[in-house]
Tab-separated table of C-alpha atoms in Angstrom:
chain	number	residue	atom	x	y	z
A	728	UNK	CA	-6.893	11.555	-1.347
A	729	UNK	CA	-5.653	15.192	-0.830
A	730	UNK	CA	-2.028	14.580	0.229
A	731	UNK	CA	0.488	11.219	0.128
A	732	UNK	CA	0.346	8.442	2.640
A	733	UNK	CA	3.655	10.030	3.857
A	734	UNK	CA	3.301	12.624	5.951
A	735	UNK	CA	6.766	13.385	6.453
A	736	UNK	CA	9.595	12.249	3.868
A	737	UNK	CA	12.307	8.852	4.445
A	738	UNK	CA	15.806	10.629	5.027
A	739	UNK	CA	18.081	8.475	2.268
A	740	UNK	CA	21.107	7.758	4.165
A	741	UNK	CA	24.154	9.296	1.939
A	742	UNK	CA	25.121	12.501	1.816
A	743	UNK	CA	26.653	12.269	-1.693
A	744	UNK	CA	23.249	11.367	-3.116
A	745	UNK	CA	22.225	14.238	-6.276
A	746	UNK	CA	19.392	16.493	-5.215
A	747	UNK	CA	17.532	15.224	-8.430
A	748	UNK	CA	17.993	11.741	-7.066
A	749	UNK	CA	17.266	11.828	-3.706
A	750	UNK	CA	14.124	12.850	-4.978
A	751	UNK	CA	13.272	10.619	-7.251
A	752	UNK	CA	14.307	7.635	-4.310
A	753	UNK	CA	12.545	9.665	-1.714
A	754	UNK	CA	9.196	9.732	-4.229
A	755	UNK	CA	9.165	5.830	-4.284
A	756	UNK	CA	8.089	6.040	-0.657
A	757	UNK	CA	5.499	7.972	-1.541
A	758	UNK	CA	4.040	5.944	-4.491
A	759	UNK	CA	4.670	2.570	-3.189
A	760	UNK	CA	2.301	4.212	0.201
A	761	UNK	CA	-0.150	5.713	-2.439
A	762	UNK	CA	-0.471	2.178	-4.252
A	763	UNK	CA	-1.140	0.651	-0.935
A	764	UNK	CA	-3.549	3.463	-0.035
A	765	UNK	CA	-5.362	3.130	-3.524
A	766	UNK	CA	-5.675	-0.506	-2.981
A	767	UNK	CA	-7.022	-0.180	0.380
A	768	UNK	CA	-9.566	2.338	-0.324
A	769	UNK	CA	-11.532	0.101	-3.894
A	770	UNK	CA	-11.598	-2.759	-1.085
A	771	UNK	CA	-13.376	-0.972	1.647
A	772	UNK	CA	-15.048	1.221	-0.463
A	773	UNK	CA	-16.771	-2.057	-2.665
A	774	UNK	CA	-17.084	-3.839	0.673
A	775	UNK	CA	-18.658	-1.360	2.747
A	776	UNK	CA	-21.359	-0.347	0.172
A	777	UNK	CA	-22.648	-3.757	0.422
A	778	UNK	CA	-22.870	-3.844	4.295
A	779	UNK	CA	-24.252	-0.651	4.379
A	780	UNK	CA	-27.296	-1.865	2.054
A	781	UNK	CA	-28.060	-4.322	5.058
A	782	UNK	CA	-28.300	-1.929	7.765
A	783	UNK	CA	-30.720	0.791	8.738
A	784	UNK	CA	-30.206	4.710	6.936
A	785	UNK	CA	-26.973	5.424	7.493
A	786	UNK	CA	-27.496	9.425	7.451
A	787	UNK	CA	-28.063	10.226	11.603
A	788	UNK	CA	-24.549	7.592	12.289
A	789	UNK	CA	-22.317	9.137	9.477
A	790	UNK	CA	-23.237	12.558	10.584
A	791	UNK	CA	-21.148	14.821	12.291
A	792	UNK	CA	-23.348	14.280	15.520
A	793	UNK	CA	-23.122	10.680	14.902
A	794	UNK	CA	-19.364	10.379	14.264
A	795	UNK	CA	-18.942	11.912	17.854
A	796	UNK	CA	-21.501	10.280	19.898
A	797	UNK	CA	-19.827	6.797	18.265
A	798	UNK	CA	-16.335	8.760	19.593
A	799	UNK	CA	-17.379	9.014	22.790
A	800	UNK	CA	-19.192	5.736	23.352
A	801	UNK	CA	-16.063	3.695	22.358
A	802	UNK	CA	-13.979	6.353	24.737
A	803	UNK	CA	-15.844	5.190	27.668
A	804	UNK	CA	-15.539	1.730	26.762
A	805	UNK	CA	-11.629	1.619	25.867
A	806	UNK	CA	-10.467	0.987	29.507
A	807	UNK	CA	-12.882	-1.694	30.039
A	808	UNK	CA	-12.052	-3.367	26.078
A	809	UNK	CA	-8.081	-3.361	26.773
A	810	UNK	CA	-8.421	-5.031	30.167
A	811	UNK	CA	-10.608	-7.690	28.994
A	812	UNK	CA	-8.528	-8.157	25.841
A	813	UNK	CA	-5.214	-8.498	27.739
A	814	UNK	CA	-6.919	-11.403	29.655
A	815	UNK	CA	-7.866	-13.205	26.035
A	816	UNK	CA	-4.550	-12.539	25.014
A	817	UNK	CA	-2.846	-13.985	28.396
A	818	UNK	CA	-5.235	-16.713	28.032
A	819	UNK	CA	-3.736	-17.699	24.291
A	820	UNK	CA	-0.119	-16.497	24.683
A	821	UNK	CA	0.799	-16.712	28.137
A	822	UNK	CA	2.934	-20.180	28.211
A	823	UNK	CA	4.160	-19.499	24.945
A	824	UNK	CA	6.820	-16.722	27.077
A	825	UNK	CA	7.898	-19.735	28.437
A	826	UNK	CA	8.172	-22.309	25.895
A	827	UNK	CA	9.754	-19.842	22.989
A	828	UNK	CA	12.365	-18.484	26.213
A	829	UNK	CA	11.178	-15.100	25.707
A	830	UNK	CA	12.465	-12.653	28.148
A	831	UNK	CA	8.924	-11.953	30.448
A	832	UNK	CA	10.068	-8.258	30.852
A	833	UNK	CA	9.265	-7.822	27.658
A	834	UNK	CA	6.126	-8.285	28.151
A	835	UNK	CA	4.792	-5.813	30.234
A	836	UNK	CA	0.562	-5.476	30.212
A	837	UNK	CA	0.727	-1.910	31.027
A	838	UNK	CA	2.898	-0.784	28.046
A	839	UNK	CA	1.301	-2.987	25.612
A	840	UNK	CA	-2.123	-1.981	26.748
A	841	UNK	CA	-1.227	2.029	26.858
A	842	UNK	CA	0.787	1.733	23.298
A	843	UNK	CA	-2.448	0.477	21.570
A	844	UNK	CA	-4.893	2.415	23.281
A	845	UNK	CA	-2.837	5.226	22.174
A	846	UNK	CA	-3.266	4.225	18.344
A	847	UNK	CA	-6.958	3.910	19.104
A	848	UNK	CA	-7.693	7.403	20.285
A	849	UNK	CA	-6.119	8.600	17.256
A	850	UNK	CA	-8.054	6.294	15.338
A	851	UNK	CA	-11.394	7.677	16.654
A	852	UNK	CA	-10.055	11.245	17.077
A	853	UNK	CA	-10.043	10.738	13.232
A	854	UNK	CA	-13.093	9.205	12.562
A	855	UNK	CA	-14.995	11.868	15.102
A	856	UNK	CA	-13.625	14.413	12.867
A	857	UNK	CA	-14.816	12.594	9.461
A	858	UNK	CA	-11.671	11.458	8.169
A	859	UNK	CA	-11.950	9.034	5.735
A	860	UNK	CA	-10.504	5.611	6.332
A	861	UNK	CA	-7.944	5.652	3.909
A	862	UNK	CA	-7.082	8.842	5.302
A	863	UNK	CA	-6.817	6.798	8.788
A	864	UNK	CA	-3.273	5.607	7.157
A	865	UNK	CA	-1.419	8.995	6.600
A	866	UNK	CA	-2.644	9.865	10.083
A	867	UNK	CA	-1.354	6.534	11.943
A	868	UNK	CA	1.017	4.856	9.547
A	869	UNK	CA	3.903	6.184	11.294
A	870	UNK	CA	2.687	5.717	14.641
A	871	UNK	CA	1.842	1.838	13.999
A	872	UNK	CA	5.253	1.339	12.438
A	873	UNK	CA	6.721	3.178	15.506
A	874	UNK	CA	4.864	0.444	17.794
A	875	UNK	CA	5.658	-2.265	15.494
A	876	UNK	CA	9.575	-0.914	15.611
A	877	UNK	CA	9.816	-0.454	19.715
A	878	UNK	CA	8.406	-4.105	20.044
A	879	UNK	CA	10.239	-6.071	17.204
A	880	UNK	CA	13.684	-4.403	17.752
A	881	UNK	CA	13.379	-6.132	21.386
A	882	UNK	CA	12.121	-9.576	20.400
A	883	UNK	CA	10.472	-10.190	17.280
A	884	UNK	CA	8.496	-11.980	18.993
A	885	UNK	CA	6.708	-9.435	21.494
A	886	UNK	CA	4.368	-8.001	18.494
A	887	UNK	CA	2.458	-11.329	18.640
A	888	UNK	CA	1.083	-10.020	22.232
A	889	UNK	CA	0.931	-6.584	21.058
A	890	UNK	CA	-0.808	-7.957	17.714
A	891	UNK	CA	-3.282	-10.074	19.433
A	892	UNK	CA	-4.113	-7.425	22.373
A	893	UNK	CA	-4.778	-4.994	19.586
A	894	UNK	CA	-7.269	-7.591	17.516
A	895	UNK	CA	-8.772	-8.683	20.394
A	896	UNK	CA	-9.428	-4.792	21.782
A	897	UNK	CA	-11.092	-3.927	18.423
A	898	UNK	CA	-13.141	-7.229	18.618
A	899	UNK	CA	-14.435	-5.793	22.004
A	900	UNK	CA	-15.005	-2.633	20.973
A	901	UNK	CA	-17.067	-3.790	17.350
A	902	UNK	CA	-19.494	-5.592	19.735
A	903	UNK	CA	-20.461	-2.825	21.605
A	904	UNK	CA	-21.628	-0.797	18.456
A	905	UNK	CA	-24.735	-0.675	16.544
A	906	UNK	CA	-24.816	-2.386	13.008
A	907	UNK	CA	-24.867	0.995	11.466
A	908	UNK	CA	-21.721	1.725	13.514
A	909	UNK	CA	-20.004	-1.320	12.842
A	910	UNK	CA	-20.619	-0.896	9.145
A	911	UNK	CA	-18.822	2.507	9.749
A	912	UNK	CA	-16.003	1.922	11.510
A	913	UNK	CA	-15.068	-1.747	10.344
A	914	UNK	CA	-12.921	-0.305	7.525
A	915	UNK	CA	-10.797	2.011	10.205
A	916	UNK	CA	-10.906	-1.064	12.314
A	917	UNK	CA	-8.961	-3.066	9.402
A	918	UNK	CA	-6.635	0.283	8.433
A	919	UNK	CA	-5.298	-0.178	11.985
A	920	UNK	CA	-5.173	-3.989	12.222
A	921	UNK	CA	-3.285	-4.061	8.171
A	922	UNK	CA	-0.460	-1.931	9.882
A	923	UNK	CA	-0.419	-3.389	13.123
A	924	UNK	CA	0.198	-7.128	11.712
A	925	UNK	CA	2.297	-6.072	8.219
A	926	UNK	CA	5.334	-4.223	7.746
A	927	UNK	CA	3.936	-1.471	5.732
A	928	UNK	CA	6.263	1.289	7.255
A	929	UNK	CA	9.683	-0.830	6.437
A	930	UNK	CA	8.186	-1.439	2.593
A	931	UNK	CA	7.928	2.126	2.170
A	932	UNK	CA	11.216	2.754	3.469
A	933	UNK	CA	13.148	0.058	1.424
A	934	UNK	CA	11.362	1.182	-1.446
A	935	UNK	CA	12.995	4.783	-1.102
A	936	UNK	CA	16.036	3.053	-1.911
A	937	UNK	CA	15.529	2.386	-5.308
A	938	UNK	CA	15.812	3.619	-8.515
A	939	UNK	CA	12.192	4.235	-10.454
A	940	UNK	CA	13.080	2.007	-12.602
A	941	UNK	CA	14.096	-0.842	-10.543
A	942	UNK	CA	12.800	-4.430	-11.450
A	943	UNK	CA	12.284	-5.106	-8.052
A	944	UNK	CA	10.659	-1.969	-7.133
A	945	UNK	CA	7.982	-2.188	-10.432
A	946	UNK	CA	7.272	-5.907	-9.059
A	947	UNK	CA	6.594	-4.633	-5.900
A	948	UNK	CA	4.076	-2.215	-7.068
A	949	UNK	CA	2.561	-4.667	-9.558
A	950	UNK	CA	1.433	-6.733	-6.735
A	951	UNK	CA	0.599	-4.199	-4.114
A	952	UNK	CA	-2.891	-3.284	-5.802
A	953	UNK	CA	-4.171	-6.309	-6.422
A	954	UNK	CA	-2.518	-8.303	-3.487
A	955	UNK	CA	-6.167	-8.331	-1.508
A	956	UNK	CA	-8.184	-9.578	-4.811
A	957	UNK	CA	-5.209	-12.165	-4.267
A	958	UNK	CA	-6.152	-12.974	-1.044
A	959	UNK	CA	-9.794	-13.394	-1.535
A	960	UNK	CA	-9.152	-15.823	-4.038
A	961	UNK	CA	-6.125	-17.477	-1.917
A	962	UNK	CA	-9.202	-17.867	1.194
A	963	UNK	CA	-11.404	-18.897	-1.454
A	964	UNK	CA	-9.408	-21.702	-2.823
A	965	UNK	CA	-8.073	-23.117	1.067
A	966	UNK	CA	-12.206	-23.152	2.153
A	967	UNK	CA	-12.639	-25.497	-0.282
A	968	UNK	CA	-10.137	-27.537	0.215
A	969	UNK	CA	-10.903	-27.801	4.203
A	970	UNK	CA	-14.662	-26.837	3.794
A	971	UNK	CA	-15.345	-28.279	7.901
A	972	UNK	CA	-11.373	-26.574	9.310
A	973	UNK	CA	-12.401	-25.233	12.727
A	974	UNK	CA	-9.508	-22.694	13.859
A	975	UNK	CA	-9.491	-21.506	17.652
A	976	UNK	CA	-11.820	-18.536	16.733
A	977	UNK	CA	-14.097	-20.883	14.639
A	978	UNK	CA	-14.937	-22.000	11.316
A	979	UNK	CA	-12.888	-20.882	8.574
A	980	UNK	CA	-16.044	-19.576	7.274
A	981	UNK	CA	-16.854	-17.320	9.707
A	982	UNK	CA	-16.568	-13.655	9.506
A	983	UNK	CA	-13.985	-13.538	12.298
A	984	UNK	CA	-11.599	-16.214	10.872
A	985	UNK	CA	-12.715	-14.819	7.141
A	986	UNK	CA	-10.956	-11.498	7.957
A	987	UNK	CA	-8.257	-12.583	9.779
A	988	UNK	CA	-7.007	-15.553	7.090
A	989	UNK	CA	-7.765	-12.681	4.186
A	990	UNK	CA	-4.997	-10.105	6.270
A	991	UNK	CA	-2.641	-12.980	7.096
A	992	UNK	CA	-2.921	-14.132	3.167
A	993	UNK	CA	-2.098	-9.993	2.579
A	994	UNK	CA	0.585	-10.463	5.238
A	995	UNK	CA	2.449	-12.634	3.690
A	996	UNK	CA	2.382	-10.939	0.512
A	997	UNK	CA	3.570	-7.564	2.571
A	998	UNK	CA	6.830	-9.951	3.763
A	999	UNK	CA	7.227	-10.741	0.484
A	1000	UNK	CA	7.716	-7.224	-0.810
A	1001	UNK	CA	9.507	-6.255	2.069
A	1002	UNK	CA	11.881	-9.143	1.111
A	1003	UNK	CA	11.965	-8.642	-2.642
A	1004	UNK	CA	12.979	-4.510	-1.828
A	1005	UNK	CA	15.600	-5.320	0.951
A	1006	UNK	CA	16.757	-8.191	-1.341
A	1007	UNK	CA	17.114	-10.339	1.577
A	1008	UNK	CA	15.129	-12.869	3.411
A	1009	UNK	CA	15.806	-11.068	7.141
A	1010	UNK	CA	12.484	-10.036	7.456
A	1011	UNK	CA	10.585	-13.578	7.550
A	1012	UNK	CA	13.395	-15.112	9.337
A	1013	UNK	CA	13.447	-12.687	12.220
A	1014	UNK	CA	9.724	-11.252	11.870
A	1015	UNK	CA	7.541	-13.716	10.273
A	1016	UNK	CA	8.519	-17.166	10.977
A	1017	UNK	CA	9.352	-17.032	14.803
A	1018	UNK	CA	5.644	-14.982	14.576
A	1019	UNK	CA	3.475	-17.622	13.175
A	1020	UNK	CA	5.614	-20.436	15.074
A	1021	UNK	CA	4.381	-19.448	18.869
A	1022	UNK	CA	1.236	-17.642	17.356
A	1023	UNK	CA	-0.502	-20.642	14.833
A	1024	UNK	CA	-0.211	-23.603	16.757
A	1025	UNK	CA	-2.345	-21.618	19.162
A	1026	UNK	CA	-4.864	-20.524	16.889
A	1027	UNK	CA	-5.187	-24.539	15.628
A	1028	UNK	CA	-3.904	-22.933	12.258
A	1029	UNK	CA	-1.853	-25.870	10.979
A	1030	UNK	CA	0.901	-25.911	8.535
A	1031	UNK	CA	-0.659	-27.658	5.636
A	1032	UNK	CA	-2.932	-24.860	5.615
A	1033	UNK	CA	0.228	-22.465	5.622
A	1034	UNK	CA	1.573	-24.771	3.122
A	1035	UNK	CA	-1.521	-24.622	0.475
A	1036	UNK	CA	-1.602	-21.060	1.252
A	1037	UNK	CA	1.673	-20.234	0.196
A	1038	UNK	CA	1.233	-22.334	-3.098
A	1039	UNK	CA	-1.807	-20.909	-4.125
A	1040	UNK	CA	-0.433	-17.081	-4.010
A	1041	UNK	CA	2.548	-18.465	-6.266
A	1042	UNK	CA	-0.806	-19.515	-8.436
A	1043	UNK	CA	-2.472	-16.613	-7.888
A	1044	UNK	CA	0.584	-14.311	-8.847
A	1045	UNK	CA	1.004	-16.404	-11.963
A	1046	UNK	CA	-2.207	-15.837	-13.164
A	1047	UNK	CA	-2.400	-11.998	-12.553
A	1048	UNK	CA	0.857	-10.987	-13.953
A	1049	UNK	CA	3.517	-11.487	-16.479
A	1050	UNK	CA	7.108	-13.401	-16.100
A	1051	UNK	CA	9.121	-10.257	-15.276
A	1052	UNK	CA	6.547	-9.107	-12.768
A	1053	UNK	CA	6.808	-12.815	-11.038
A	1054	UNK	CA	10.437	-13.321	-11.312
A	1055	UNK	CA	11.836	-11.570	-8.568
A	1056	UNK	CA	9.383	-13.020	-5.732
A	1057	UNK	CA	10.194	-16.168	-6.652
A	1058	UNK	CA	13.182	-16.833	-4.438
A	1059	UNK	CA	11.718	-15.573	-1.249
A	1060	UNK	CA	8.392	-18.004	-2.112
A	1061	UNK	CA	10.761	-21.277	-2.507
A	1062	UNK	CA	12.640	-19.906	0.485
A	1063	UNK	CA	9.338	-19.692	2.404
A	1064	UNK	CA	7.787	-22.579	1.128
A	1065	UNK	CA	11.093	-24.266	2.447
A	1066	UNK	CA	10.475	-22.655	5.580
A	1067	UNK	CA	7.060	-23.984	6.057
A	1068	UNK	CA	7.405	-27.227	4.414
A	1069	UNK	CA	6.455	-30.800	5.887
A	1070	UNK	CA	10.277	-31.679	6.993
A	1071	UNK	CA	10.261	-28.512	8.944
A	1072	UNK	CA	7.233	-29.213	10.966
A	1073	UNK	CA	6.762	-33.254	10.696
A	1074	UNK	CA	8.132	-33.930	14.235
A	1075	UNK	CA	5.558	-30.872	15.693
């Protein structure tokens, strides 16, 4: 990487903070971004050089040529993608606006469908130009966390359509490519979905509110790295307890539910962090919960699953790090274990 995930630097709110300090705080954005970054980059990186062994010479697609003509192809197809993935998305969510009481002019098609198309020019505008994906996040991170922000601040709620219209776009758009292409562009593809579903940009802000040396801060970047080889092993473990679960995508062994349990498992870990640096449990109880209450039921994702889930990255965590490195999450994982336990959901 040749700069920080940060492009531009979190403002610390105090005027009477020391030069010297406000440095140091403001440089814990950077690094916690740069973890996440470094993380992201060893998983695409391991998983793309093994779909790229199953797919014809990759030379005439990655080249500059290539990058463009891919550019332009998904261009022409973007209009066409969004309208047909506002009509999935209408399909899966559309009585949930009335069930959960949320306010319908809030959901407005239009918006939704001209905010992410936005995020996917850039996305391509980047990849046309040979950026690499994990330079896809110091391009857009802001710009997702902006969306995420102008939707959440209304209703929590509201990113679920903006979250599903933006899966279901890049679904449309992957099927239109060759497999060369698709091997390609999968990894921007996930770069935009991690920081349309997690709450990357409010981490990295929290974090610039701590000291270097904070407990909670050095937990947070203990887990940040190895968070998706915990989530692999967290999918692992729920297939084979529920080797025959069919979701509303499919099997839980499919690609498509494969990829979207592995970011949900990373999700949840992302919450976590958030929670551990704001020190608070706001987050999952304004973001997260009402989120996976209108959007899981839907998807035929039940709550034992949520349940096991849960208790496996307490497992997982355990395994992969030490006591002090533990402690601090585990408030926020009994909290949300509490949150998604049996009790809560037996009457559902």
């Amino acid at each position: 990487m040749t700069q920080p995930l940060a492009s531009t630097s979190f403002t610390v709110q105090s005027g009477s903070v020391p030069a010297s300090q406000h440095q140091s705080l403001e440089s814990n954005y950077h690094s916690l971004a740069v973890l996440w970054a470094k993380k992201y980059y060893l998983s695409v990186t391991r998983d793309n050089s093994k779909e790229r062994t199953k797919h014809e010479s990759l030379e005439e697609v990655n080249s500059g040529a290539g990058r463009r003509k891919t550019a332009s192809k998904l261009m022409q197809n973007l209009t066409l993608a969004s309208a047909q993935a506002w009509s999935l998305t209408e399909t899966l969510l559309s009585e949930e606006i009335r069930r959960h009481g949320i306010n319908p002019e809030l959901i407005n098609p239009l918006e939704i469908a001209a905010d992410t198309r936005n995020l996917f020019q850039k996305a391509w505008e980047a990849y046309a130009e040979g950026a690499a994906p994990e330079r896809l996040s110091v391009l857009m991170g802001k710009d997702s966390g902006r969306v995420r922000q102008k939707y959440t601040s209304q209703d929590p709620r509201a990113i679920g359509f903006v979250s599903m219209q933006f899966h279901y776009t890049g679904q449309k758009i992957l099927a239109w490519l060759s497999p060369g292409e698709q091997a390609l562009f999968s990894p921007y593809l996930k770069v935009m979905d991690d920081h349309m579903y997690m709450p990357l940009q409010a981490a990295y802000e929290a974090a610039a509110n701590h000291e270097e040396n904070s407990p909670e801060l050095l937990a947070v970047q203990h887990l940040l790295p190895i968070s998706t080889r915990i989530a692999y092993a967290v999918y692992d473990r729920v297939i084979r307890q529920h080797p025959s679960y069919e979701t509303y995508s499919g099997s839980l062994r499919s690609e498509v539910v494969k990829i979207s349990s592995i970011r949900d498992v990373e999700m949840f870990q992302v919450y976590l962090c958030l929670c551990v640096l704001e020190g608070n449990i706001r987050s999952v109880q304004q973001e997260l919960f009402p989120l996976c209450v209108m959007l899981y039921p839907r998807l035929k994702v039940g709550w034992t699953l949520v349940q096991e889930m849960l208790n496996n990255i307490l497992w997982e965590m355990h395994d992969r790090s030490c006591l002090d490195q533990v402690a601090p999450f585990l408030p926020y994982l009994r909290t949300l274990s509490e949150m998604f336990s049996k009790e809560v959901f037996q009457d559902s």
